[in-house]
Amino acid sequence: MRTLEFPAVYLTGAAGYGALEILWRGWTHWTMLAIGGLCLCVMYALANRTRLPRWQMWVLSAAFITTAEFLSGVVVNILLGWRVWDYTAVPGNLLGQICPIYCLLWLGLSIPGISLCRRLRGLFR
């Protein structure tokens, strides 16, 4: 069962983020599923392979998600021109790829996300 641990977490993150994005803005893009899976794997590792206080896990998780969003945005939106999202109208944005309001949203979502990752761990014991 342990060999399926990270693939299962990845697929959970991909499906979960895709569903959240569809609820939030009415659609998603396959690249967001890929990033959502990666982000949940990092959160899972933070929640289950470190001894950090929860608040530090939340902050690190939000920082990773924001970094992943920025890097994927530079590739997907700027270099490839796919226009998956654009935050240029949002105050404090960086190249239209990240902005403070979504950084706070990622922090807020990291709180239940870390708890979910701790619960998922129980499936692989």
mmCIF file of N, CA, C and O in Angstrom, residues 11-112:
data_model
loop_
_atom_site.group_PDB
_atom_site.id
_atom_site.type_symbol
_atom_site.label_atom_id
_atom_site.label_comp_id
_atom_site.label_asym_id
_atom_site.label_seq_id
_atom_site.Cartn_x
_atom_site.Cartn_y
_atom_site.Cartn_z
ATOM 1 N N LEU A 11 -2.996 12.390 -7.049
ATOM 2 C CA LEU A 11 -4.300 12.371 -7.727
ATOM 3 C C LEU A 11 -5.379 13.057 -6.888
ATOM 4 O O LEU A 11 -6.258 13.732 -7.432
ATOM 5 N N THR A 12 -5.289 12.899 -5.579
ATOM 6 C CA THR A 12 -6.232 13.590 -4.689
ATOM 7 C C THR A 12 -6.067 15.102 -4.809
ATOM 8 O O THR A 12 -7.055 15.839 -4.892
ATOM 9 N N GLY A 13 -4.817 15.560 -4.828
ATOM 10 C CA GLY A 13 -4.557 16.994 -4.963
ATOM 11 C C GLY A 13 -5.006 17.532 -6.310
ATOM 12 O O GLY A 13 -5.572 18.627 -6.394
ATOM 13 N N ALA A 14 -4.764 16.772 -7.363
ATOM 14 C CA ALA A 14 -5.177 17.203 -8.702
ATOM 15 C C ALA A 14 -6.691 17.327 -8.782
ATOM 16 O O ALA A 14 -7.231 18.345 -9.226
ATOM 17 N N ALA A 15 -7.391 16.293 -8.325
ATOM 18 C CA ALA A 15 -8.855 16.301 -8.375
ATOM 19 C C ALA A 15 -9.431 17.360 -7.439
ATOM 20 O O ALA A 15 -10.365 18.090 -7.808
ATOM 21 N N GLY A 16 -8.868 17.458 -6.250
ATOM 22 C CA GLY A 16 -9.367 18.422 -5.274
ATOM 23 C C GLY A 16 -9.180 19.854 -5.727
ATOM 24 O O GLY A 16 -10.097 20.675 -5.630
ATOM 25 N N TYR A 17 -7.982 20.164 -6.239
ATOM 26 C CA TYR A 17 -7.760 21.532 -6.698
ATOM 27 C C TYR A 17 -8.615 21.848 -7.912
ATOM 28 O O TYR A 17 -9.183 22.940 -8.005
ATOM 29 N N GLY A 18 -8.739 20.895 -8.819
ATOM 30 C CA GLY A 18 -9.596 21.114 -9.986
ATOM 31 C C GLY A 18 -11.029 21.410 -9.576
ATOM 32 O O GLY A 18 -11.665 22.321 -10.096
ATOM 33 N N ALA A 19 -11.532 20.651 -8.606
ATOM 34 C CA ALA A 19 -12.903 20.863 -8.123
ATOM 35 C C ALA A 19 -13.047 22.231 -7.456
ATOM 36 O O ALA A 19 -14.028 22.945 -7.701
ATOM 37 N N LEU A 20 -12.067 22.600 -6.625
ATOM 38 C CA LEU A 20 -12.111 23.922 -5.985
ATOM 39 C C LEU A 20 -12.106 25.045 -7.015
ATOM 40 O O LEU A 20 -12.847 26.020 -6.884
ATOM 41 N N GLU A 21 -11.271 24.896 -8.023
ATOM 42 C CA GLU A 21 -11.189 25.949 -9.035
ATOM 43 C C GLU A 21 -12.481 26.047 -9.851
ATOM 44 O O GLU A 21 -12.931 27.151 -10.169
ATOM 45 N N ILE A 22 -13.089 24.917 -10.152
ATOM 46 C CA ILE A 22 -14.370 24.944 -10.869
ATOM 47 C C ILE A 22 -15.432 25.629 -10.008
ATOM 48 O O ILE A 22 -16.215 26.447 -10.510
ATOM 49 N N LEU A 23 -15.448 25.343 -8.715
ATOM 50 C CA LEU A 23 -16.388 26.019 -7.821
ATOM 51 C C LEU A 23 -16.100 27.515 -7.730
ATOM 52 O O LEU A 23 -17.016 28.327 -7.658
ATOM 53 N N TRP A 24 -14.828 27.899 -7.714
ATOM 54 C CA TRP A 24 -14.415 29.297 -7.530
ATOM 55 C C TRP A 24 -14.650 30.145 -8.770
ATOM 56 O O TRP A 24 -15.184 31.236 -8.696
ATOM 57 N N ARG A 25 -14.219 29.638 -9.943
ATOM 58 C CA ARG A 25 -14.315 30.479 -11.144
ATOM 59 C C ARG A 25 -15.033 29.829 -12.325
ATOM 60 O O ARG A 25 -15.103 30.399 -13.403
ATOM 61 N N GLY A 26 -15.531 28.623 -12.122
ATOM 62 C CA GLY A 26 -16.364 27.990 -13.127
ATOM 63 C C GLY A 26 -15.641 27.123 -14.145
ATOM 64 O O GLY A 26 -16.280 26.483 -14.962
ATOM 65 N N TRP A 27 -14.319 27.082 -14.100
ATOM 66 C CA TRP A 27 -13.561 26.244 -15.023
ATOM 67 C C TRP A 27 -12.149 26.046 -14.482
ATOM 68 O O TRP A 27 -11.730 26.721 -13.548
ATOM 69 N N THR A 28 -11.431 25.106 -15.057
ATOM 70 C CA THR A 28 -10.033 24.881 -14.697
ATOM 71 C C THR A 28 -9.273 24.522 -15.967
ATOM 72 O O THR A 28 -9.840 24.475 -17.061
ATOM 73 N N HIS A 29 -7.999 24.292 -15.829
ATOM 74 C CA HIS A 29 -7.110 23.946 -16.939
ATOM 75 C C HIS A 29 -6.259 22.771 -16.476
ATOM 76 O O HIS A 29 -5.922 22.682 -15.290
ATOM 77 N N TRP A 30 -5.883 21.890 -17.384
ATOM 78 C CA TRP A 30 -5.144 20.688 -16.985
ATOM 79 C C TRP A 30 -3.852 21.017 -16.239
ATOM 80 O O TRP A 30 -3.418 20.259 -15.376
ATOM 81 N N THR A 31 -3.242 22.156 -16.541
ATOM 82 C CA THR A 31 -2.003 22.527 -15.850
ATOM 83 C C THR A 31 -2.259 22.774 -14.368
ATOM 84 O O THR A 31 -1.386 22.514 -13.535
ATOM 85 N N MET A 32 -3.447 23.235 -14.033
ATOM 86 C CA MET A 32 -3.775 23.483 -12.632
ATOM 87 C C MET A 32 -3.961 22.170 -11.878
ATOM 88 O O MET A 32 -3.651 22.084 -10.688
ATOM 89 N N LEU A 33 -4.420 21.148 -12.572
ATOM 90 C CA LEU A 33 -4.514 19.824 -11.946
ATOM 91 C C LEU A 33 -3.114 19.310 -11.613
ATOM 92 O O LEU A 33 -2.886 18.761 -10.527
ATOM 93 N N ALA A 34 -2.183 19.506 -12.545
ATOM 94 C CA ALA A 34 -0.804 19.065 -12.326
ATOM 95 C C ALA A 34 -0.183 19.797 -11.131
ATOM 96 O O ALA A 34 0.448 19.162 -10.269
ATOM 97 N N ILE A 35 -0.377 21.092 -11.059
ATOM 98 C CA ILE A 35 0.183 21.874 -9.948
ATOM 99 C C ILE A 35 -0.520 21.534 -8.639
ATOM 100 O O ILE A 35 0.114 21.439 -7.583
ATOM 101 N N GLY A 36 -1.839 21.325 -8.684
ATOM 102 C CA GLY A 36 -2.578 20.947 -7.479
ATOM 103 C C GLY A 36 -2.080 19.634 -6.896
ATOM 104 O O GLY A 36 -1.934 19.496 -5.677
ATOM 105 N N GLY A 37 -1.786 18.664 -7.755
ATOM 106 C CA GLY A 37 -1.245 17.392 -7.285
ATOM 107 C C GLY A 37 0.118 17.553 -6.647
ATOM 108 O O GLY A 37 0.389 17.005 -5.572
ATOM 109 N N LEU A 38 0.982 18.330 -7.295
ATOM 110 C CA LEU A 38 2.318 18.581 -6.751
ATOM 111 C C LEU A 38 2.232 19.282 -5.399
ATOM 112 O O LEU A 38 2.927 18.900 -4.444
ATOM 113 N N CYS A 39 1.382 20.286 -5.305
ATOM 114 C CA CYS A 39 1.257 21.034 -4.057
ATOM 115 C C CYS A 39 0.763 20.158 -2.916
ATOM 116 O O CYS A 39 1.271 20.253 -1.795
ATOM 117 N N LEU A 40 -0.207 19.278 -3.177
ATOM 118 C CA LEU A 40 -0.683 18.412 -2.100
ATOM 119 C C LEU A 40 0.398 17.423 -1.680
ATOM 120 O O LEU A 40 0.511 17.103 -0.496
ATOM 121 N N CYS A 41 1.224 16.970 -2.608
ATOM 122 C CA CYS A 41 2.341 16.078 -2.231
ATOM 123 C C CYS A 41 3.321 16.791 -1.297
ATOM 124 O O CYS A 41 3.801 16.196 -0.322
ATOM 125 N N VAL A 42 3.608 18.050 -1.577
ATOM 126 C CA VAL A 42 4.501 18.817 -0.699
ATOM 127 C C VAL A 42 3.846 19.022 0.665
ATOM 128 O O VAL A 42 4.493 18.856 1.707
ATOM 129 N N MET A 43 2.563 19.350 0.669
ATOM 130 C CA MET A 43 1.845 19.512 1.935
ATOM 131 C C MET A 43 1.840 18.194 2.720
ATOM 132 O O MET A 43 2.014 18.187 3.945
ATOM 133 N N TYR A 44 1.653 17.100 2.012
ATOM 134 C CA TYR A 44 1.640 15.776 2.637
ATOM 135 C C TYR A 44 2.987 15.487 3.301
ATOM 136 O O TYR A 44 3.045 14.997 4.436
ATOM 137 N N ALA A 45 4.067 15.803 2.600
ATOM 138 C CA ALA A 45 5.401 15.597 3.171
ATOM 139 C C ALA A 45 5.603 16.490 4.397
ATOM 140 O O ALA A 45 6.147 16.049 5.418
ATOM 141 N N LEU A 46 5.164 17.741 4.315
ATOM 142 C CA LEU A 46 5.281 18.635 5.471
ATOM 143 C C LEU A 46 4.500 18.095 6.670
ATOM 144 O O LEU A 46 4.988 18.113 7.798
ATOM 145 N N ALA A 47 3.297 17.627 6.412
ATOM 146 C CA ALA A 47 2.413 17.177 7.494
ATOM 147 C C ALA A 47 2.865 15.874 8.121
ATOM 148 O O ALA A 47 2.624 15.648 9.312
ATOM 149 N N ASN A 48 3.517 15.024 7.342
ATOM 150 C CA ASN A 48 3.798 13.668 7.819
ATOM 151 C C ASN A 48 5.269 13.311 7.936
ATOM 152 O O ASN A 48 5.597 12.255 8.466
ATOM 153 N N ARG A 49 6.134 14.169 7.459
ATOM 154 C CA ARG A 49 7.557 13.832 7.492
ATOM 155 C C ARG A 49 8.389 14.889 8.211
ATOM 156 O O ARG A 49 9.618 14.835 8.173
ATOM 157 N N THR A 50 7.721 15.857 8.816
ATOM 158 C CA THR A 50 8.432 16.872 9.597
ATOM 159 C C THR A 50 7.809 16.945 10.977
ATOM 160 O O THR A 50 6.714 16.446 11.199
ATOM 161 N N ARG A 51 8.504 17.579 11.870
ATOM 162 C CA ARG A 51 7.996 17.789 13.228
ATOM 163 C C ARG A 51 7.770 19.282 13.484
ATOM 164 O O ARG A 51 7.834 19.738 14.615
ATOM 165 N N LEU A 52 7.527 20.014 12.437
ATOM 166 C CA LEU A 52 7.304 21.448 12.571
ATOM 167 C C LEU A 52 5.973 21.731 13.257
ATOM 168 O O LEU A 52 5.032 20.946 13.130
ATOM 169 N N PRO A 53 5.887 22.861 13.953
ATOM 170 C CA PRO A 53 4.579 23.276 14.464
ATOM 171 C C PRO A 53 3.619 23.489 13.292
ATOM 172 O O PRO A 53 4.045 23.855 12.190
ATOM 173 N N ARG A 54 2.344 23.286 13.533
ATOM 174 C CA ARG A 54 1.367 23.399 12.442
ATOM 175 C C ARG A 54 1.407 24.748 11.752
ATOM 176 O O ARG A 54 1.288 24.819 10.537
ATOM 177 N N TRP A 55 1.556 25.828 12.520
ATOM 178 C CA TRP A 55 1.540 27.144 11.884
ATOM 179 C C TRP A 55 2.693 27.285 10.889
ATOM 180 O O TRP A 55 2.533 27.921 9.852
ATOM 181 N N GLN A 56 3.833 26.667 11.177
ATOM 182 C CA GLN A 56 4.954 26.712 10.236
ATOM 183 C C GLN A 56 4.652 25.881 8.994
ATOM 184 O O GLN A 56 5.021 26.252 7.882
ATOM 185 N N MET A 57 3.969 24.753 9.175
ATOM 186 C CA MET A 57 3.553 23.948 8.021
ATOM 187 C C MET A 57 2.617 24.759 7.132
ATOM 188 O O MET A 57 2.725 24.717 5.902
ATOM 189 N N TRP A 58 1.689 25.488 7.742
ATOM 190 C CA TRP A 58 0.741 26.295 6.973
ATOM 191 C C TRP A 58 1.462 27.365 6.170
ATOM 192 O O TRP A 58 1.190 27.563 4.986
ATOM 193 N N VAL A 59 2.406 28.053 6.813
ATOM 194 C CA VAL A 59 3.138 29.128 6.144
ATOM 195 C C VAL A 59 4.012 28.565 5.022
ATOM 196 O O VAL A 59 4.037 29.114 3.914
ATOM 197 N N LEU A 60 4.723 27.486 5.300
ATOM 198 C CA LEU A 60 5.556 26.864 4.262
ATOM 199 C C LEU A 60 4.708 26.343 3.103
ATOM 200 O O LEU A 60 5.090 26.467 1.937
ATOM 201 N N SER A 61 3.579 25.776 3.413
ATOM 202 C CA SER A 61 2.668 25.288 2.382
ATOM 203 C C SER A 61 2.206 26.439 1.502
ATOM 204 O O SER A 61 2.246 26.348 0.263
ATOM 205 N N ALA A 62 1.755 27.519 2.106
ATOM 206 C CA ALA A 62 1.296 28.686 1.335
ATOM 207 C C ALA A 62 2.427 29.271 0.498
ATOM 208 O O ALA A 62 2.213 29.666 -0.655
ATOM 209 N N ALA A 63 3.630 29.302 1.053
ATOM 210 C CA ALA A 63 4.784 29.818 0.301
ATOM 211 C C ALA A 63 5.092 28.921 -0.893
ATOM 212 O O ALA A 63 5.382 29.411 -1.994
ATOM 213 N N PHE A 64 5.010 27.600 -0.692
ATOM 214 C CA PHE A 64 5.263 26.692 -1.809
ATOM 215 C C PHE A 64 4.198 26.844 -2.886
ATOM 216 O O PHE A 64 4.505 26.883 -4.074
ATOM 217 N N ILE A 65 2.933 26.907 -2.476
ATOM 218 C CA ILE A 65 1.847 27.044 -3.446
ATOM 219 C C ILE A 65 2.010 28.335 -4.242
ATOM 220 O O ILE A 65 1.865 28.345 -5.465
ATOM 221 N N THR A 66 2.329 29.422 -3.558
ATOM 222 C CA THR A 66 2.525 30.708 -4.235
ATOM 223 C C THR A 66 3.691 30.631 -5.212
ATOM 224 O O THR A 66 3.605 31.129 -6.348
ATOM 225 N N THR A 67 4.782 30.001 -4.809
ATOM 226 C CA THR A 67 5.942 29.843 -5.691
ATOM 227 C C THR A 67 5.587 28.975 -6.892
ATOM 228 O O THR A 67 5.951 29.306 -8.031
ATOM 229 N N ALA A 68 4.872 27.884 -6.659
ATOM 230 C CA ALA A 68 4.463 27.009 -7.763
ATOM 231 C C ALA A 68 3.534 27.753 -8.720
ATOM 232 O O ALA A 68 3.637 27.611 -9.942
ATOM 233 N N GLU A 69 2.632 28.554 -8.169
ATOM 234 C CA GLU A 69 1.730 29.344 -9.007
ATOM 235 C C GLU A 69 2.514 30.343 -9.848
ATOM 236 O O GLU A 69 2.253 30.513 -11.039
ATOM 237 N N PHE A 70 3.494 30.999 -9.241
ATOM 238 C CA PHE A 70 4.290 31.974 -9.988
ATOM 239 C C PHE A 70 5.089 31.298 -11.107
ATOM 240 O O PHE A 70 5.049 31.735 -12.259
ATOM 241 N N LEU A 71 5.808 30.238 -10.768
ATOM 242 C CA LEU A 71 6.644 29.572 -11.771
ATOM 243 C C LEU A 71 5.805 28.965 -12.898
ATOM 244 O O LEU A 71 6.152 29.100 -14.075
ATOM 245 N N SER A 72 4.696 28.320 -12.532
ATOM 246 C CA SER A 72 3.849 27.759 -13.588
ATOM 247 C C SER A 72 3.202 28.871 -14.402
ATOM 248 O O SER A 72 3.048 28.747 -15.614
ATOM 249 N N GLY A 73 2.849 29.976 -13.763
ATOM 250 C CA GLY A 73 2.275 31.109 -14.483
ATOM 251 C C GLY A 73 3.239 31.712 -15.475
ATOM 252 O O GLY A 73 2.855 32.083 -16.593
ATOM 253 N N VAL A 74 4.499 31.828 -15.088
ATOM 254 C CA VAL A 74 5.500 32.367 -16.018
ATOM 255 C C VAL A 74 5.585 31.475 -17.252
ATOM 256 O O VAL A 74 5.596 31.964 -18.386
ATOM 257 N N VAL A 75 5.600 30.175 -17.046
ATOM 258 C CA VAL A 75 5.686 29.249 -18.183
ATOM 259 C C VAL A 75 4.387 29.241 -18.986
ATOM 260 O O VAL A 75 4.378 29.478 -20.195
ATOM 261 N N VAL A 76 3.269 28.967 -18.308
ATOM 262 C CA VAL A 76 1.990 28.760 -18.986
ATOM 263 C C VAL A 76 1.420 30.057 -19.568
ATOM 264 O O VAL A 76 0.958 30.072 -20.711
ATOM 265 N N ASN A 77 1.453 31.120 -18.796
ATOM 266 C CA ASN A 77 0.801 32.359 -19.218
ATOM 267 C C ASN A 77 1.709 33.301 -19.994
ATOM 268 O O ASN A 77 1.279 33.893 -20.983
ATOM 269 N N ILE A 78 2.953 33.436 -19.549
ATOM 270 C CA ILE A 78 3.851 34.396 -20.199
ATOM 271 C C ILE A 78 4.594 33.759 -21.376
ATOM 272 O O ILE A 78 4.521 34.256 -22.498
ATOM 273 N N LEU A 79 5.297 32.659 -21.126
ATOM 274 C CA LEU A 79 6.095 32.052 -22.193
ATOM 275 C C LEU A 79 5.235 31.361 -23.252
ATOM 276 O O LEU A 79 5.484 31.510 -24.452
ATOM 277 N N LEU A 80 4.234 30.599 -22.826
ATOM 278 C CA LEU A 80 3.393 29.874 -23.784
ATOM 279 C C LEU A 80 2.169 30.676 -24.230
ATOM 280 O O LEU A 80 1.546 30.339 -25.238
ATOM 281 N N GLY A 81 1.816 31.707 -23.482
ATOM 282 C CA GLY A 81 0.699 32.573 -23.852
ATOM 283 C C GLY A 81 -0.668 31.916 -23.778
ATOM 284 O O GLY A 81 -1.583 32.309 -24.500
ATOM 285 N N TRP A 82 -0.851 30.950 -22.876
ATOM 286 C CA TRP A 82 -2.115 30.218 -22.795
ATOM 287 C C TRP A 82 -3.202 30.980 -22.045
ATOM 288 O O TRP A 82 -4.361 30.586 -22.075
ATOM 289 N N ARG A 83 -2.849 32.019 -21.312
ATOM 290 C CA ARG A 83 -3.819 32.865 -20.592
ATOM 291 C C ARG A 83 -4.753 32.074 -19.679
ATOM 292 O O ARG A 83 -5.962 32.239 -19.727
ATOM 293 N N VAL A 84 -4.163 31.237 -18.861
ATOM 294 C CA VAL A 84 -4.956 30.446 -17.922
ATOM 295 C C VAL A 84 -5.488 31.345 -16.799
ATOM 296 O O VAL A 84 -6.613 31.177 -16.350
ATOM 297 N N TRP A 85 -4.687 32.300 -16.325
ATOM 298 C CA TRP A 85 -5.141 33.308 -15.371
ATOM 299 C C TRP A 85 -4.331 34.572 -15.570
ATOM 300 O O TRP A 85 -3.275 34.571 -16.180
ATOM 301 N N ASP A 86 -4.863 35.660 -15.023
ATOM 302 C CA ASP A 86 -4.217 36.964 -15.157
ATOM 303 C C ASP A 86 -4.632 37.836 -13.982
ATOM 304 O O ASP A 86 -5.795 38.194 -13.853
ATOM 305 N N TYR A 87 -3.684 38.138 -13.111
ATOM 306 C CA TYR A 87 -3.954 38.971 -11.941
ATOM 307 C C TYR A 87 -3.475 40.410 -12.134
ATOM 308 O O TYR A 87 -3.304 41.130 -11.158
ATOM 309 N N THR A 88 -3.254 40.841 -13.360
ATOM 310 C CA THR A 88 -2.711 42.188 -13.568
ATOM 311 C C THR A 88 -3.618 43.279 -13.006
ATOM 312 O O THR A 88 -3.124 44.344 -12.644
ATOM 313 N N ALA A 89 -4.906 43.042 -12.899
ATOM 314 C CA ALA A 89 -5.824 44.047 -12.361
ATOM 315 C C ALA A 89 -5.882 44.028 -10.831
ATOM 316 O O ALA A 89 -6.493 44.907 -10.226
ATOM 317 N N VAL A 90 -5.249 43.060 -10.218
ATOM 318 C CA VAL A 90 -5.290 42.934 -8.760
ATOM 319 C C VAL A 90 -4.109 43.695 -8.155
ATOM 320 O O VAL A 90 -2.962 43.500 -8.580
ATOM 321 N N PRO A 91 -4.366 44.561 -7.180
ATOM 322 C CA PRO A 91 -3.268 45.328 -6.563
ATOM 323 C C PRO A 91 -2.182 44.419 -5.975
ATOM 324 O O PRO A 91 -2.480 43.375 -5.400
ATOM 325 N N GLY A 92 -0.940 44.825 -6.144
ATOM 326 C CA GLY A 92 0.197 44.113 -5.575
ATOM 327 C C GLY A 92 0.630 42.888 -6.352
ATOM 328 O O GLY A 92 1.459 42.120 -5.876
ATOM 329 N N ASN A 93 0.113 42.706 -7.576
ATOM 330 C CA ASN A 93 0.457 41.506 -8.342
ATOM 331 C C ASN A 93 1.913 41.551 -8.799
ATOM 332 O O ASN A 93 2.511 42.610 -8.918
ATOM 333 N N LEU A 94 2.460 40.377 -9.067
ATOM 334 C CA LEU A 94 3.809 40.249 -9.607
ATOM 335 C C LEU A 94 3.697 39.618 -10.990
ATOM 336 O O LEU A 94 3.317 38.439 -11.102
ATOM 337 N N LEU A 95 3.932 40.417 -12.012
ATOM 338 C CA LEU A 95 3.836 39.997 -13.410
ATOM 339 C C LEU A 95 2.463 39.405 -13.765
ATOM 340 O O LEU A 95 2.340 38.649 -14.723
ATOM 341 N N GLY A 96 1.456 39.717 -12.979
ATOM 342 C CA GLY A 96 0.117 39.204 -13.235
ATOM 343 C C GLY A 96 -0.060 37.743 -12.869
ATOM 344 O O GLY A 96 -1.116 37.159 -13.124
ATOM 345 N N GLN A 97 0.933 37.137 -12.214
ATOM 346 C CA GLN A 97 0.898 35.696 -11.933
ATOM 347 C C GLN A 97 0.554 35.367 -10.494
ATOM 348 O O GLN A 97 -0.027 34.317 -10.224
ATOM 349 N N ILE A 98 0.939 36.199 -9.562
ATOM 350 C CA ILE A 98 0.587 36.022 -8.152
ATOM 351 C C ILE A 98 0.183 37.378 -7.593
ATOM 352 O O ILE A 98 0.540 38.419 -8.155
ATOM 353 N N CYS A 99 -0.552 37.350 -6.494
ATOM 354 C CA CYS A 99 -0.967 38.585 -5.846
ATOM 355 C C CYS A 99 -1.214 38.308 -4.361
ATOM 356 O O CYS A 99 -1.433 37.154 -3.963
ATOM 357 N N PRO A 100 -1.179 39.353 -3.542
ATOM 358 C CA PRO A 100 -1.323 39.156 -2.088
ATOM 359 C C PRO A 100 -2.622 38.472 -1.672
ATOM 360 O O PRO A 100 -2.607 37.633 -0.773
ATOM 361 N N ILE A 101 -3.723 38.794 -2.322
ATOM 362 C CA ILE A 101 -4.999 38.205 -1.903
ATOM 363 C C ILE A 101 -4.999 36.685 -2.080
ATOM 364 O O ILE A 101 -5.497 35.945 -1.230
ATOM 365 N N TYR A 102 -4.385 36.199 -3.155
ATOM 366 C CA TYR A 102 -4.319 34.749 -3.349
ATOM 367 C C TYR A 102 -3.274 34.108 -2.443
ATOM 368 O O TYR A 102 -3.430 32.952 -2.028
ATOM 369 N N CYS A 103 -2.231 34.839 -2.084
ATOM 370 C CA CYS A 103 -1.282 34.307 -1.101
ATOM 371 C C CYS A 103 -2.008 34.032 0.217
ATOM 372 O O CYS A 103 -1.794 32.999 0.850
ATOM 373 N N LEU A 104 -2.889 34.954 0.603
ATOM 374 C CA LEU A 104 -3.677 34.752 1.824
ATOM 375 C C LEU A 104 -4.672 33.606 1.657
ATOM 376 O O LEU A 104 -4.908 32.840 2.598
ATOM 377 N N LEU A 105 -5.250 33.490 0.472
ATOM 378 C CA LEU A 105 -6.155 32.374 0.205
ATOM 379 C C LEU A 105 -5.415 31.049 0.329
ATOM 380 O O LEU A 105 -5.925 30.098 0.931
ATOM 381 N N TRP A 106 -4.198 30.968 -0.204
ATOM 382 C CA TRP A 106 -3.414 29.723 -0.097
ATOM 383 C C TRP A 106 -3.102 29.412 1.358
ATOM 384 O O TRP A 106 -3.105 28.250 1.765
ATOM 385 N N LEU A 107 -2.836 30.456 2.140
ATOM 386 C CA LEU A 107 -2.594 30.232 3.567
ATOM 387 C C LEU A 107 -3.855 29.673 4.226
ATOM 388 O O LEU A 107 -3.792 28.702 4.983
ATOM 389 N N GLY A 108 -4.994 30.259 3.913
ATOM 390 C CA GLY A 108 -6.253 29.768 4.479
ATOM 391 C C GLY A 108 -6.563 28.335 4.076
ATOM 392 O O GLY A 108 -7.034 27.539 4.887
ATOM 393 N N LEU A 109 -6.275 27.992 2.821
ATOM 394 C CA LEU A 109 -6.522 26.624 2.358
ATOM 395 C C LEU A 109 -5.483 25.633 2.882
ATOM 396 O O LEU A 109 -5.740 24.432 2.922
ATOM 397 N N SER A 110 -4.327 26.138 3.282
ATOM 398 C CA SER A 110 -3.296 25.252 3.828
ATOM 399 C C SER A 110 -3.689 24.687 5.185
ATOM 400 O O SER A 110 -3.265 23.592 5.553
ATOM 401 N N ILE A 111 -4.519 25.404 5.906
ATOM 402 C CA ILE A 111 -4.926 24.936 7.238
ATOM 403 C C ILE A 111 -5.730 23.632 7.130
ATOM 404 O O ILE A 111 -5.318 22.620 7.704
ATOM 405 N N PRO A 112 -6.824 23.609 6.372
ATOM 406 C CA PRO A 112 -7.506 22.310 6.230
ATOM 407 C C PRO A 112 -6.699 21.323 5.379
ATOM 408 O O PRO A 112 -6.823 20.107 5.554
#
